[in-house]
Amino acid sequence: MKISKSTEIKVGLILFVGIALLVFGVILGKGLNLASGSLEIKLIFPNSGGLKISDPVFVNGVKRGQVISIKNYKDSVLVVCSIDSIDDLTSNLSAQILILEITGGKKIEIHPGNSQTRFSKNQIIRGQTPPDLAELVATFGNASKELVGIVHKIDTTLSS
């Protein structure tokens, strides 16, 4: 069976176009949300904490949406999220930016609260960014410098 040079070129060209379309589709479709009926909510955090667009939003541990945009807002960061429903959210809800998994990634965790007053989609949520693993390591590094002096003083005191 003899394969001609033109057949090899056609196969190569079709393969190249197919891979290019696949890469182009992944890039365009990354932020696409096919869920219907989702609502936008706004959250304000002291800093973004490494959050990225399309990071997940969880309510009581259940994935309910994703981050749409992240913008600087005065001395804070405004995060806009799409979420499937706000029926179970109350006015005293709380939000945090947490680590998604040990290898990296971030998520927004929303705790719905227990107030009798319902959450309004026009309400802006004030969230917190608790220290993550990197911040704890940096804090421990700074504290370890002082720890050497403290241990030396304790040793001197105990020797006396």
Short mmCIF file of C-alpha atoms in Angstrom, two decimals:
data_model
loop_
_atom_site.label_atom_id
_atom_site.label_comp_id
_atom_site.label_asym_id
_atom_site.label_seq_id
_atom_site.Cartn_x
_atom_site.Cartn_y
_atom_site.Cartn_z
CA MET A 1 0.00 0.00 0.00
CA LYS A 2 1.57 3.22 -1.18
CA ILE A 3 0.80 6.52 0.61
CA SER A 4 1.36 9.61 -1.47
CA LYS A 5 3.00 12.79 -0.25
CA SER A 6 -0.21 14.80 -0.80
CA THR A 7 -2.15 12.45 1.51
CA GLU A 8 0.43 12.95 4.26
CA ILE A 9 0.20 16.73 3.86
CA LYS A 10 -3.62 16.63 4.01
CA VAL A 11 -3.58 14.49 7.17
CA GLY A 12 -0.99 16.75 8.79
CA LEU A 13 -2.97 19.88 7.87
CA ILE A 14 -6.24 18.44 9.22
CA LEU A 15 -4.49 17.38 12.44
CA PHE A 16 -2.98 20.85 12.90
CA VAL A 17 -6.34 22.58 12.30
CA GLY A 18 -8.05 20.17 14.73
CA ILE A 19 -5.52 20.85 17.50
CA ALA A 20 -5.73 24.61 16.88
CA LEU A 21 -9.54 24.49 17.14
CA LEU A 22 -9.32 22.46 20.34
CA VAL A 23 -6.91 24.93 21.98
CA PHE A 24 -8.97 27.92 20.77
CA GLY A 25 -12.17 26.31 22.11
CA VAL A 26 -10.64 25.62 25.53
CA ILE A 27 -9.37 29.21 25.81
CA LEU A 28 -12.73 30.72 24.85
CA GLY A 29 -14.84 28.26 26.83
CA LYS A 30 -12.88 28.49 30.08
CA GLY A 31 -14.99 31.27 31.58
CA LEU A 32 -18.23 30.20 29.92
CA ASN A 33 -21.04 29.34 32.28
CA LEU A 34 -23.82 27.23 30.74
CA ALA A 35 -25.95 27.17 33.88
CA SER A 36 -29.18 29.07 33.47
CA GLY A 37 -30.83 31.13 36.15
CA SER A 38 -27.65 32.05 37.98
CA LEU A 39 -27.52 35.29 39.95
CA GLU A 40 -24.63 37.64 40.54
CA ILE A 41 -23.57 38.48 44.08
CA LYS A 42 -20.91 40.95 45.18
CA LEU A 43 -18.38 40.36 47.92
CA ILE A 44 -15.75 42.72 49.36
CA PHE A 45 -12.54 41.30 50.83
CA PRO A 46 -9.51 43.05 52.37
CA ASN A 47 -7.36 41.40 49.65
CA SER A 48 -7.85 38.87 46.88
CA GLY A 49 -5.83 36.18 48.68
CA GLY A 50 -4.72 34.62 45.37
CA LEU A 51 -8.27 34.19 44.08
CA LYS A 52 -8.68 33.86 40.29
CA ILE A 53 -11.54 34.16 37.85
CA SER A 54 -13.48 30.87 37.55
CA ASP A 55 -12.49 29.71 41.06
CA PRO A 56 -15.41 27.89 42.73
CA VAL A 57 -17.91 29.31 45.21
CA PHE A 58 -19.22 26.95 47.89
CA VAL A 59 -22.20 27.32 50.23
CA ASN A 60 -21.81 25.03 53.27
CA GLY A 61 -19.34 22.90 51.32
CA VAL A 62 -21.54 22.45 48.24
CA LYS A 63 -20.33 24.00 44.98
CA ARG A 64 -22.88 26.56 43.89
CA GLY A 65 -21.08 28.92 41.53
CA GLN A 66 -17.87 30.55 40.41
CA VAL A 67 -15.95 33.82 40.47
CA ILE A 68 -16.75 36.10 37.51
CA SER A 69 -14.56 39.13 38.16
CA ILE A 70 -12.03 40.54 40.62
CA LYS A 71 -11.41 44.29 40.81
CA ASN A 72 -9.72 46.73 43.16
CA TYR A 73 -12.36 48.71 45.02
CA LYS A 74 -11.13 51.62 47.17
CA ASP A 75 -8.92 49.99 49.82
CA SER A 76 -10.38 46.51 49.25
CA VAL A 77 -11.13 44.02 46.50
CA LEU A 78 -14.57 43.60 44.90
CA VAL A 79 -15.33 40.04 43.81
CA VAL A 80 -18.37 39.32 41.65
CA CYS A 81 -19.62 35.73 41.65
CA SER A 82 -22.37 33.87 39.86
CA ILE A 83 -24.36 31.57 42.12
CA ASP A 84 -27.26 29.29 41.24
CA SER A 85 -29.63 30.33 44.04
CA ILE A 86 -29.78 32.65 47.03
CA ASP A 87 -32.92 31.15 48.59
CA ASP A 88 -31.10 29.68 51.58
CA LEU A 89 -28.91 32.75 52.27
CA THR A 90 -29.78 35.15 55.08
CA SER A 91 -28.71 38.72 55.83
CA ASN A 92 -26.07 37.71 58.41
CA LEU A 93 -24.15 35.35 56.12
CA SER A 94 -20.36 35.28 56.14
CA ALA A 95 -17.80 34.61 53.42
CA GLN A 96 -14.13 33.61 53.44
CA ILE A 97 -11.44 32.99 50.86
CA LEU A 98 -9.97 29.59 51.73
CA ILE A 99 -7.44 27.22 50.24
CA LEU A 100 -9.14 24.74 47.90
CA GLU A 101 -6.67 21.92 48.31
CA ILE A 102 -3.22 21.45 49.79
CA THR A 103 -1.51 21.76 46.37
CA GLY A 104 -2.97 25.18 45.69
CA GLY A 105 -6.06 26.87 44.38
CA LYS A 106 -8.55 29.03 46.22
CA LYS A 107 -12.27 28.98 46.83
CA ILE A 108 -14.90 31.21 48.38
CA GLU A 109 -16.79 29.55 51.21
CA ILE A 110 -20.13 31.13 52.15
CA HIS A 111 -21.88 30.28 55.43
CA PRO A 112 -25.59 31.13 54.99
CA GLY A 113 -26.23 32.49 58.49
CA ASN A 114 -29.30 32.01 60.67
CA SER A 115 -31.17 35.32 60.56
CA GLN A 116 -34.88 35.52 59.78
CA THR A 117 -34.17 38.26 57.23
CA ARG A 118 -33.54 37.04 53.69
CA PHE A 119 -30.41 38.00 51.74
CA SER A 120 -30.97 40.50 48.93
CA LYS A 121 -28.96 40.10 45.71
CA ASN A 122 -28.23 43.86 45.82
CA GLN A 123 -26.58 43.49 49.23
CA ILE A 124 -22.76 43.56 49.26
CA ILE A 125 -21.16 40.88 51.43
CA ARG A 126 -18.11 41.75 53.54
CA GLY A 127 -15.80 38.77 53.62
CA GLN A 128 -12.60 37.75 55.39
CA THR A 129 -9.29 36.40 54.13
CA PRO A 130 -7.87 34.23 56.91
CA PRO A 131 -4.14 33.47 56.74
CA ASP A 132 -3.29 30.53 54.53
CA LEU A 133 -0.36 28.13 54.69
CA ALA A 134 2.12 30.52 53.03
CA GLU A 135 1.29 33.34 55.45
CA LEU A 136 1.62 31.00 58.44
CA VAL A 137 5.07 29.85 57.25
CA ALA A 138 6.17 33.48 56.77
CA THR A 139 4.91 34.40 60.25
CA PHE A 140 6.70 31.44 61.78
CA GLY A 141 9.89 32.47 59.93
CA ASN A 142 9.70 35.96 61.43
CA ALA A 143 8.94 34.59 64.89
CA SER A 144 11.83 32.11 64.75
CA LYS A 145 14.34 34.97 64.70
CA GLU A 146 12.99 36.24 68.01
CA LEU A 147 12.66 32.72 69.38
CA VAL A 148 16.46 32.22 69.44
CA GLY A 149 16.88 35.22 71.74
CA ILE A 150 14.04 34.11 73.99
CA VAL A 151 15.47 30.60 74.35
CA HIS A 152 18.90 32.08 75.17
CA LYS A 153 17.36 34.27 77.89
CA ILE A 154 15.43 31.32 79.33
CA ASP A 155 18.62 29.25 79.36
CA THR A 156 20.47 32.04 81.20
CA THR A 157 17.62 32.40 83.70
CA LEU A 158 17.48 28.66 84.37
CA SER A 159 21.28 28.50 84.80
CA SER A 160 21.10 31.18 87.46
#
